[in-house]
Short mmCIF file of C-alpha atoms (C1' of nucleotides) in Angstrom, two decimals:
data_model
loop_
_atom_site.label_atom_id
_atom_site.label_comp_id
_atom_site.label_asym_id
_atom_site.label_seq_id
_atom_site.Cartn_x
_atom_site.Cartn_y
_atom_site.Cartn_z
CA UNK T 335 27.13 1.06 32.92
CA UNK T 336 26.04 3.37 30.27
CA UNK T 337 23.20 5.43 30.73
CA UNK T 338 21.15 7.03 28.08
CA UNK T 339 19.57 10.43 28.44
CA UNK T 340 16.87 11.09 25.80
CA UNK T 341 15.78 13.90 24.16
CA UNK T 342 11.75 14.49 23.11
CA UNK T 343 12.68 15.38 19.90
CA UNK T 344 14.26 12.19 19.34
CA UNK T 345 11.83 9.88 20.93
CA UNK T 346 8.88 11.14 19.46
CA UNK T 347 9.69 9.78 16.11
CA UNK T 348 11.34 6.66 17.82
CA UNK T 349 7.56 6.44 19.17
CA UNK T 350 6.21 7.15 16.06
CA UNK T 351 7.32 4.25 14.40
CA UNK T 352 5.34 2.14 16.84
CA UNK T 353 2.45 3.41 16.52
CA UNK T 354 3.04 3.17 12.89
CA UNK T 355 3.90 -0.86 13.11
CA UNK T 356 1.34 -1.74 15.40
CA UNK T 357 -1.55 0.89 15.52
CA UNK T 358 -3.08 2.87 18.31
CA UNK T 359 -4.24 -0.06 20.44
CA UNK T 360 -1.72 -2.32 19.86
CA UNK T 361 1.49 0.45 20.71
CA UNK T 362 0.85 -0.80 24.57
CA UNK T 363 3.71 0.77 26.86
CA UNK T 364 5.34 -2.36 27.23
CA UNK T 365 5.76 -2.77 23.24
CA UNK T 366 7.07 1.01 23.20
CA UNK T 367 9.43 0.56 25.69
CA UNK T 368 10.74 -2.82 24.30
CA UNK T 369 10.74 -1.67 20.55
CA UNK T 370 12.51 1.76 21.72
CA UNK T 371 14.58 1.15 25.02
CA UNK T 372 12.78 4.04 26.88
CA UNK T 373 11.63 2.92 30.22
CA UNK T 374 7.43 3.36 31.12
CA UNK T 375 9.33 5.31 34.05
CA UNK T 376 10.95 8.08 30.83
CA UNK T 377 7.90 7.68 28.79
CA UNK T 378 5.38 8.95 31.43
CA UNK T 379 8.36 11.54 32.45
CA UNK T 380 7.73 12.87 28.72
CA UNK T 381 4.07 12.46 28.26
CA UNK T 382 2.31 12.40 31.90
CA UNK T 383 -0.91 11.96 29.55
CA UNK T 384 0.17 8.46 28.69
CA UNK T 385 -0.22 7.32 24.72
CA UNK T 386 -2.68 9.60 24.06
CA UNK T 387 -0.85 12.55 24.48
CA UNK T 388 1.75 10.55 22.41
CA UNK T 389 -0.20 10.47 20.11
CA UNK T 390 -1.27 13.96 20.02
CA UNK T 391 2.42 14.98 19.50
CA UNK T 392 3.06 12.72 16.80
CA UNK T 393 0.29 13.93 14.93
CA UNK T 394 1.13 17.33 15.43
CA UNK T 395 4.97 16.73 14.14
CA UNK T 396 3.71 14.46 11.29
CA UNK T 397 1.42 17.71 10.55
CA UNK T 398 4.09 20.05 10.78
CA UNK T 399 6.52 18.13 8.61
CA UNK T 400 3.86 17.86 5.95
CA UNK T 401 3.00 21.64 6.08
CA UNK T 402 6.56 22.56 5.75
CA UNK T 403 8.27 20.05 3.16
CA UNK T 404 5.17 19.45 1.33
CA UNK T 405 1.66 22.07 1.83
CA UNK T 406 3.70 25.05 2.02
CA UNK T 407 5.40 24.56 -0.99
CA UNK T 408 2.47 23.65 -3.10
CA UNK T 409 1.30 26.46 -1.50
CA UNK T 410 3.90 29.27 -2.43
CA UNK T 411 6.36 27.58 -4.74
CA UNK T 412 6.28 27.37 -8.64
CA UNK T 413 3.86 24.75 -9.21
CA UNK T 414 5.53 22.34 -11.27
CA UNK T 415 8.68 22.05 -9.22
CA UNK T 416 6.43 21.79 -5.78
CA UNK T 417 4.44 19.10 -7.16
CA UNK T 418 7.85 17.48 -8.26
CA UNK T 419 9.18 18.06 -5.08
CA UNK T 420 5.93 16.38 -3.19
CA UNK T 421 6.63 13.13 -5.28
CA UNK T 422 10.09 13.32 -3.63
CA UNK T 423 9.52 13.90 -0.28
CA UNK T 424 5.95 11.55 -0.01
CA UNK T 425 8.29 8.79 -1.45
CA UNK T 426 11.10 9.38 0.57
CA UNK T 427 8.79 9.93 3.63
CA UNK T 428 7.01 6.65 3.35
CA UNK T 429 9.98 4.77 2.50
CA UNK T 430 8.83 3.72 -0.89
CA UNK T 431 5.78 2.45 0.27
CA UNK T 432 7.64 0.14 3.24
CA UNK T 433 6.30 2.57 5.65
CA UNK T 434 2.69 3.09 6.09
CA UNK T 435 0.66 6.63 6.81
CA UNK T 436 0.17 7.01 10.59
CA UNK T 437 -2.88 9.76 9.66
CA UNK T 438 -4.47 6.96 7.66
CA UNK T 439 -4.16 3.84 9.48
CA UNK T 440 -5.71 6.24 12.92
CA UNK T 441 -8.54 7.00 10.58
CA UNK T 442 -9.93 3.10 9.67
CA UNK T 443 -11.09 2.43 13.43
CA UNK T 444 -12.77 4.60 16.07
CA UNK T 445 -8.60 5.72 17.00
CA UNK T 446 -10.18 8.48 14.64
CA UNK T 447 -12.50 10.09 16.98
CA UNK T 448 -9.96 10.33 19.58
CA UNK T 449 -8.07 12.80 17.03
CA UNK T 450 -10.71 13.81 14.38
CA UNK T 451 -9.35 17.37 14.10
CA UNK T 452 -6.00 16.69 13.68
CA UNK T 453 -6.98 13.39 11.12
CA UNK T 454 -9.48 15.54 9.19
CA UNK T 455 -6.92 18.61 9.34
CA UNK T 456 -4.19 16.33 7.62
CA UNK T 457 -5.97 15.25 4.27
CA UNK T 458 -7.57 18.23 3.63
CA UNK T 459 -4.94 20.61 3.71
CA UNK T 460 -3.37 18.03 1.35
CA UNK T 461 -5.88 18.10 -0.84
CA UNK T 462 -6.41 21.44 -0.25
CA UNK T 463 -2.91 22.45 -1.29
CA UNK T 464 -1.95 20.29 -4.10
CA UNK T 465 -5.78 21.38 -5.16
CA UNK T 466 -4.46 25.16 -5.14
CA UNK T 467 -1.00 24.17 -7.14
CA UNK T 468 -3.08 22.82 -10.03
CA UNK T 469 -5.18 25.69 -9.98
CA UNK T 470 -2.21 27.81 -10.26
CA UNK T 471 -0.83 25.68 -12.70
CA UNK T 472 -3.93 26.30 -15.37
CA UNK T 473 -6.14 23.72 -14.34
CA UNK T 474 -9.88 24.20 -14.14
CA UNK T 475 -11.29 24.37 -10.66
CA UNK T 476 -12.95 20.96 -10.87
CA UNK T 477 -10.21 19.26 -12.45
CA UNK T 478 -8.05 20.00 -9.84
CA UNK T 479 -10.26 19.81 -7.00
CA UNK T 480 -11.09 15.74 -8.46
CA UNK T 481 -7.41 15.15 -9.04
CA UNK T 482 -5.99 15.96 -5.97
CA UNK T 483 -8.82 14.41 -3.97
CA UNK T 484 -7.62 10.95 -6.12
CA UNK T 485 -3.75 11.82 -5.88
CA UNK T 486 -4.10 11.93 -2.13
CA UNK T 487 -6.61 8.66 -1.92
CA UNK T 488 -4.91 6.57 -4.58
CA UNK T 489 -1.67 7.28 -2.32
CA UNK T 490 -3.48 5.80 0.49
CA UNK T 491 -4.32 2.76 -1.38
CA UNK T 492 -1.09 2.36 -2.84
CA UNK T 493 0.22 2.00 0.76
CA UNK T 494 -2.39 -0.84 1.96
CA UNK T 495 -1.61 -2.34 -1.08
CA UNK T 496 1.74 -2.55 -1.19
CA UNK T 497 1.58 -3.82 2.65
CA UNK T 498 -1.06 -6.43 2.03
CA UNK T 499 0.52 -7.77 -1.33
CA UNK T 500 4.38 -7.53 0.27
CA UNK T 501 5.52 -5.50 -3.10
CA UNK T 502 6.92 -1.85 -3.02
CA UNK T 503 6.63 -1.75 -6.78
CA UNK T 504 2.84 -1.46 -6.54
CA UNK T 505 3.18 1.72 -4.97
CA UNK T 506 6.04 2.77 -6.98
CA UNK T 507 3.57 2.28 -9.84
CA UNK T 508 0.61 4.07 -7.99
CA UNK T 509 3.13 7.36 -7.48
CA UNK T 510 4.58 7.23 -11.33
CA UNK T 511 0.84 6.76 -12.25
CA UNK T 512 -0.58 9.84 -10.89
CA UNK T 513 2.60 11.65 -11.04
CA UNK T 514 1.69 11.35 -14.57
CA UNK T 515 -2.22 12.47 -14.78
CA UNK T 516 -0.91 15.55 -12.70
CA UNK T 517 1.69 16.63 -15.36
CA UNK T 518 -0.71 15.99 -18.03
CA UNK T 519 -3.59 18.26 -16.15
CA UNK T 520 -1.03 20.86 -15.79
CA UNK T 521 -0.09 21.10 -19.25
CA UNK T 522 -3.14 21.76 -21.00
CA UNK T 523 -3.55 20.96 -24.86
CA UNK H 206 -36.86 -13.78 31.07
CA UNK H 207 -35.74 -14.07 26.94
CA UNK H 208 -32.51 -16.02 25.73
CA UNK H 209 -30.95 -15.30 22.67
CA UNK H 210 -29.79 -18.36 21.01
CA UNK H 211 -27.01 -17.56 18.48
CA UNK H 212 -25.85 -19.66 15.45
CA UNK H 213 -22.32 -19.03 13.90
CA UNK H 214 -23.73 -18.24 10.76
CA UNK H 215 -25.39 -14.85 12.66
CA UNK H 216 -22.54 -14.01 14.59
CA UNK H 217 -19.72 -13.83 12.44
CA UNK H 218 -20.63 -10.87 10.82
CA UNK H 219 -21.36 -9.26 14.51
CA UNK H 220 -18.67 -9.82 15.12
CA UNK H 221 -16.58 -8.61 12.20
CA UNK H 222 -18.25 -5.15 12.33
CA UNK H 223 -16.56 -4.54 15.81
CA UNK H 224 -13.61 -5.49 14.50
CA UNK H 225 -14.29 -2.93 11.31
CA UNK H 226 -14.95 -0.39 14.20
CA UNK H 227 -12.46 -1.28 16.76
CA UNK H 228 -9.41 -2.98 14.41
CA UNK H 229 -8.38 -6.21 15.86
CA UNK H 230 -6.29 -4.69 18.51
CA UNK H 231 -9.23 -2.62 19.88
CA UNK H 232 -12.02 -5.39 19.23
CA UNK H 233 -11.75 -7.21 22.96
CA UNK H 234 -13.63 -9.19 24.06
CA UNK H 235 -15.53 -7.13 27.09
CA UNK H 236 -15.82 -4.79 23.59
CA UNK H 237 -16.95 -7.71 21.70
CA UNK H 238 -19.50 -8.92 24.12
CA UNK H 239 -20.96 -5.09 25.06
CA UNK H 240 -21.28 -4.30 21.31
CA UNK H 241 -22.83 -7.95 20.27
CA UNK H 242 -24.80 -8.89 23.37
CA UNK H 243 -23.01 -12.19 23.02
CA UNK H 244 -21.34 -13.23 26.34
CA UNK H 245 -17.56 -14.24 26.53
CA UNK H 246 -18.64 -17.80 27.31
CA UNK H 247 -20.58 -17.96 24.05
CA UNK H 248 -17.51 -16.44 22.52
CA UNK H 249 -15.35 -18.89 23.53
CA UNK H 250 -18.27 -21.64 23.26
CA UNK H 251 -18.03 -20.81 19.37
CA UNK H 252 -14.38 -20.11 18.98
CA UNK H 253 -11.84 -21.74 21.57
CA UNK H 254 -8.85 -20.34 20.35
CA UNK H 255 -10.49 -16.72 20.69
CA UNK H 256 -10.14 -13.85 18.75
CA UNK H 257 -7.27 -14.93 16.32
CA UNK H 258 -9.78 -17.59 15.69
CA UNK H 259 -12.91 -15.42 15.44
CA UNK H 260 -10.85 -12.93 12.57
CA UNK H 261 -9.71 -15.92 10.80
CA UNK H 262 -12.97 -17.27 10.42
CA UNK H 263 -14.04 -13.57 9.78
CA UNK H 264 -11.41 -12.81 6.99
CA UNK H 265 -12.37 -16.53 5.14
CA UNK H 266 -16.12 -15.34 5.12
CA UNK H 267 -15.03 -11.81 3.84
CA UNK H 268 -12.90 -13.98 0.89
CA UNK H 269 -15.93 -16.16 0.36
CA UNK H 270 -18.28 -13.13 0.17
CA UNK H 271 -16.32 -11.64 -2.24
CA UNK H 272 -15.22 -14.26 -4.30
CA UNK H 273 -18.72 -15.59 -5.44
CA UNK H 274 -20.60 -11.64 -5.30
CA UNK H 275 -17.29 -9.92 -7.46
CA UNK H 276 -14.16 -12.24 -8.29
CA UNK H 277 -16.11 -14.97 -9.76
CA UNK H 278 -18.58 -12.87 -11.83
CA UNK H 279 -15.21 -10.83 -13.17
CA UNK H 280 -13.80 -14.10 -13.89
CA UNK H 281 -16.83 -15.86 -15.78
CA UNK H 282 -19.50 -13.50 -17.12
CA UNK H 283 -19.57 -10.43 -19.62
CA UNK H 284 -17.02 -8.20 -18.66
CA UNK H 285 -19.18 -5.16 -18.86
CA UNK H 286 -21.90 -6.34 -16.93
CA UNK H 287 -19.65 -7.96 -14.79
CA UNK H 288 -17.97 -4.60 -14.28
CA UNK H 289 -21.03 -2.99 -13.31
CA UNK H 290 -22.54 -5.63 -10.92
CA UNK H 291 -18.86 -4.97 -8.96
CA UNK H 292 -19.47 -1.12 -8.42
CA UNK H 293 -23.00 -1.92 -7.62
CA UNK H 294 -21.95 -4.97 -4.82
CA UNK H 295 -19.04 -2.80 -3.64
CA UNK H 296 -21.39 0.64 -3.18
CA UNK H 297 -23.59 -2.19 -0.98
CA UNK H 298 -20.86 -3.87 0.74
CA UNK H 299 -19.08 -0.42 1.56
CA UNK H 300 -21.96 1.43 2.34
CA UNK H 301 -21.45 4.34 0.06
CA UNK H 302 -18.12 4.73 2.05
CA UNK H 303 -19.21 4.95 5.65
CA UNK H 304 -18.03 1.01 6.45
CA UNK H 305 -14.35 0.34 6.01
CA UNK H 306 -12.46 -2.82 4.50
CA UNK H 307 -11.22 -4.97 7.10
CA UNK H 308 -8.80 -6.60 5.16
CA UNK H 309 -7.45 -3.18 4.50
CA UNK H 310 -7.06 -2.24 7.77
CA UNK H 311 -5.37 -6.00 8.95
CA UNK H 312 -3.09 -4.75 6.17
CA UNK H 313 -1.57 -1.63 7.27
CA UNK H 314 -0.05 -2.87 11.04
CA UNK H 315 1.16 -5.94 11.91
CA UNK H 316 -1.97 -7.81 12.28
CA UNK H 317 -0.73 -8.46 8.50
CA UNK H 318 1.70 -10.86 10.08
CA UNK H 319 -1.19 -13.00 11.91
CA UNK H 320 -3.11 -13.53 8.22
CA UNK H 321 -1.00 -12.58 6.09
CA UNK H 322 -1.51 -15.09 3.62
CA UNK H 323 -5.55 -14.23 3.19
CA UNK H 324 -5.31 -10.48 3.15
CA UNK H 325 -2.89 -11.19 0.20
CA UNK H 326 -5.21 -13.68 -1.40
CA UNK H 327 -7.93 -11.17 -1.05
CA UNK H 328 -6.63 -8.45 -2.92
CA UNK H 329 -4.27 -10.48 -5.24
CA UNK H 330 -8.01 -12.06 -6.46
CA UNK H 331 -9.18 -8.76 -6.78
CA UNK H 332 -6.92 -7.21 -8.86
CA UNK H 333 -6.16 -10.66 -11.17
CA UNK H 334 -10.13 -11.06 -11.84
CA UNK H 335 -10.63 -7.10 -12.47
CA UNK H 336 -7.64 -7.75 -14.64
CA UNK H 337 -8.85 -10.52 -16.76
CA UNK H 338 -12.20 -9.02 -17.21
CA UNK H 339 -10.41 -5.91 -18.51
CA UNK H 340 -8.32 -8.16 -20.92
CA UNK H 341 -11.48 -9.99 -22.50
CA UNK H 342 -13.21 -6.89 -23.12
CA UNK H 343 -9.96 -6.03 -25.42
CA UNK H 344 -7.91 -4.26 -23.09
CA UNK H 345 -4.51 -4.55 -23.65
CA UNK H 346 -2.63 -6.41 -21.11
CA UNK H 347 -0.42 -3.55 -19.34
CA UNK H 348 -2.91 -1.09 -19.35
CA UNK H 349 -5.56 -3.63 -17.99
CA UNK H 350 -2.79 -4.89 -15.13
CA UNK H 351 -2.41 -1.07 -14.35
CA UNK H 352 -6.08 -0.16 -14.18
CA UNK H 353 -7.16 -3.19 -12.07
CA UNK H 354 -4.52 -2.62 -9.45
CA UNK H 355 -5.42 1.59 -9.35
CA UNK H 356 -8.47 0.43 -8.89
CA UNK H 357 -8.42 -2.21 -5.73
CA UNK H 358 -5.99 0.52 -4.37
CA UNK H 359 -8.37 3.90 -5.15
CA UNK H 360 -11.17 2.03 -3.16
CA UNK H 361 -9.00 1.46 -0.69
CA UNK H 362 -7.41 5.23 -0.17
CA UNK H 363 -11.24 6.32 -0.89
CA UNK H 364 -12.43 4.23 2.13
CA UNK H 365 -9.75 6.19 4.56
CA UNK H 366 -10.58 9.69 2.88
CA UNK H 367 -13.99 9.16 3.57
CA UNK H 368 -13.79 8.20 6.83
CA UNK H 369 -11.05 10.78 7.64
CA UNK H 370 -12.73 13.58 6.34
CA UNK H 371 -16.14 12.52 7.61
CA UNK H 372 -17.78 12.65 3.96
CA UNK H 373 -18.96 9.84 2.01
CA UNK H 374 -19.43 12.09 -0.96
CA UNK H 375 -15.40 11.25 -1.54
CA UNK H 376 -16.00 7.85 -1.89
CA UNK H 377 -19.16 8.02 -4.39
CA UNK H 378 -16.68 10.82 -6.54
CA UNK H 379 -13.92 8.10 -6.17
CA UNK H 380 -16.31 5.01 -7.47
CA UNK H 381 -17.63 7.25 -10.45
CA UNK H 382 -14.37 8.59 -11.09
CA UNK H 383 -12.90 5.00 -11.53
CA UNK H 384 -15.89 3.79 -12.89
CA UNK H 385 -15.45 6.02 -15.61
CA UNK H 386 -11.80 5.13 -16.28
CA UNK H 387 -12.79 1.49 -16.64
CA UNK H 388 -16.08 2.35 -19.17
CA UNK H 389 -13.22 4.23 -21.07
CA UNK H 390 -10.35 1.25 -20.90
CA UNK H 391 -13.28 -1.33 -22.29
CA UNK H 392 -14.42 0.75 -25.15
CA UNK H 393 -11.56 1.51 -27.16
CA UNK H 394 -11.65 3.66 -29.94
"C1'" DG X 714 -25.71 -23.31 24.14
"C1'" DT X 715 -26.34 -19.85 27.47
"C1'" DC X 716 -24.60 -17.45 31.24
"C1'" DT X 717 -21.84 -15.88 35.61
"C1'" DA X 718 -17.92 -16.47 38.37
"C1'" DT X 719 -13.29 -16.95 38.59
"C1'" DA X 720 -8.14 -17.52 37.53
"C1'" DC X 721 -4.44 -15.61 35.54
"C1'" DT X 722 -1.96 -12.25 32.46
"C1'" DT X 723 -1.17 -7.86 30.62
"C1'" DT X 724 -1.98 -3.05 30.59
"C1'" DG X 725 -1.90 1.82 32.08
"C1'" DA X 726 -0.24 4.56 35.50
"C1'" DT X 727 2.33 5.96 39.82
"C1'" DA X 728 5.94 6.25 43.44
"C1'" DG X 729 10.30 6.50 44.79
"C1'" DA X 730 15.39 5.17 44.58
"C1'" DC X 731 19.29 6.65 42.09
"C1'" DG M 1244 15.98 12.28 33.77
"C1'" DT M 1245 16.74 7.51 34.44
"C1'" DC M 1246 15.17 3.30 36.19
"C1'" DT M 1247 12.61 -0.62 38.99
"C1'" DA M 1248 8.85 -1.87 41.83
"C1'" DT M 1249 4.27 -1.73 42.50
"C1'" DC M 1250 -0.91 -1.40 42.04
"C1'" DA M 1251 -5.53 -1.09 40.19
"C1'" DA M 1252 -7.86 -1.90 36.02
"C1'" DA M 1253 -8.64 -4.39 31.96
"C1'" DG M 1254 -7.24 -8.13 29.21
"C1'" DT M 1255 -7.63 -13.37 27.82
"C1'" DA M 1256 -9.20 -17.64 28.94
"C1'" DT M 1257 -11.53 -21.36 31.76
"C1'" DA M 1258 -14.95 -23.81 34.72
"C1'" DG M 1259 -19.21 -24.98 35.90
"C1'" DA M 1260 -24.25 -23.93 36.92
"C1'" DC M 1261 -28.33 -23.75 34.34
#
DNA sequence: GTCTATACTTTGATAGAC
DNA sequence: GTCTATCAAAGTATAGAC
């Protein structure tokens, strides 16, 4: 009989991926524990505080991996290759637009006032940070504060879209799109 | 001692705005009945096959709604005017960015599944009348295809940032912002 | 048509064997 | 650390009085 012995840093993103296919309330234990092969018995071993703590830690890992593969660097980097590099890694981390944003989906229903700090925290240090690239980069101040608010919220949209219609390409086109108003605001006439 | 008598056409959109709050995972129906005042046996008085009936019947007066207040106008009167009577029944049917869009939020778990063939219908409409009203106003045909769909999907993302961020002010800067893109589209030089 | 009471199922959570 | 067994609470759905 094999037995397997599970690491949290492993099922946490196993986890993740439920809550991203069914949402808060419909990730019951059971579903985890079918959809992942951890027992209720490991999962409550791992998070005493049941799915809400679950949640918790995903949304602090989702947070962290955003700060350091995407915030810092529009942060600190050069601002045309960090933007260049946020294209990659957003379409790489939401698998083309097959995968959906856990941050957003939590924020639609009242799943949002369970973890309004940690939802709120999310978009604006996105905004906030691709905001400060195209500042960097020689935008004006308002430019960049309105085109990162609708880089950030037209990624969003491109996701529900691309769910609701079945069809990647929709947000392939939303990401070439405003990949494309953001390389045009950072090189001025 | 008072008794409410309910008729369908009242309690559907109850209804629907728990689901808007709660998703259709969270909207019970102890939720259902404490939010609505309706009791479960009225529930199931109106809709015996529960709450997959009660969103069904939800999402096909959502269609309807939109359909004869936005799609159809798009469709059949002057595009401009047509245009503008969308951001103004959209602003309404939003309000200003503090309700959500339930067919959005079906979309992004796998409630999809359940309905998936009306919350494709109900943006598919969307972004094919938008479309054609953008076409007979003289926009070309790609670049009217490429506005309509940034714009179904902008609302969208601006409905999550708003709520995520606690600030309708995002989504009145994302209607004007995409209002202004359209104005632009339909007057060219 | 409304409601309460009830049956049955699923859920969240715990205890204890291994 | 894993698992199964178990329980109280909450879920869906039904029946029947009014």
């Amino acid at each position: 009989m094999t037995r397997t012995v599970f690491e949290k840093a492993d099922i946490v993103p196993m986890i993740a991926e439920v809550f991203r296919e069914l949402g808060y309330e419909g990730a019951t234990m059971s579903r985890i524990t079918s959809r992942t092969g951890i027992s209720k018995g490991s999962l409550y071993y791992f998070f005493p505080g049941g799915k809400e703590e679950m949640a918790a830690e995903i949304l602090a890992e989702i947070e962290e991996w955003f700060v350091r593969n995407v915030f810092e660097p529009l942060e600190r980097e050069e601002p045309q290759a960090a933007v260049q590099k946020m294209w990659r890694e957003v379409d790489a981390y939401f698998r083309s637009g097959q995968r959906i944003c856990l941050v957003g989906a939590f924020a639609l229903d009242e799943t949002r006032d369970r973890f309004a700090a940690k939802v709120a925290e999310y978009f604006r240090s996105w905004i906030d940070s691709l905001r400060a690239a195209l500042v960097r980069s020689g935008a004006s101040a308002e430019s960049a504060a309105a085109l990162a608010e609708e880089t950030v919220g037209g990624i969003q949209g491109a996701l529900i879209l691309a769910r609701a219609l079945r069809d990647e390409r929709v947000f392939a086109r939303a990401v070439a799109s405003h990949a494309e108003r953001i390389t045009k605001c950072m090189q001025p006439l």
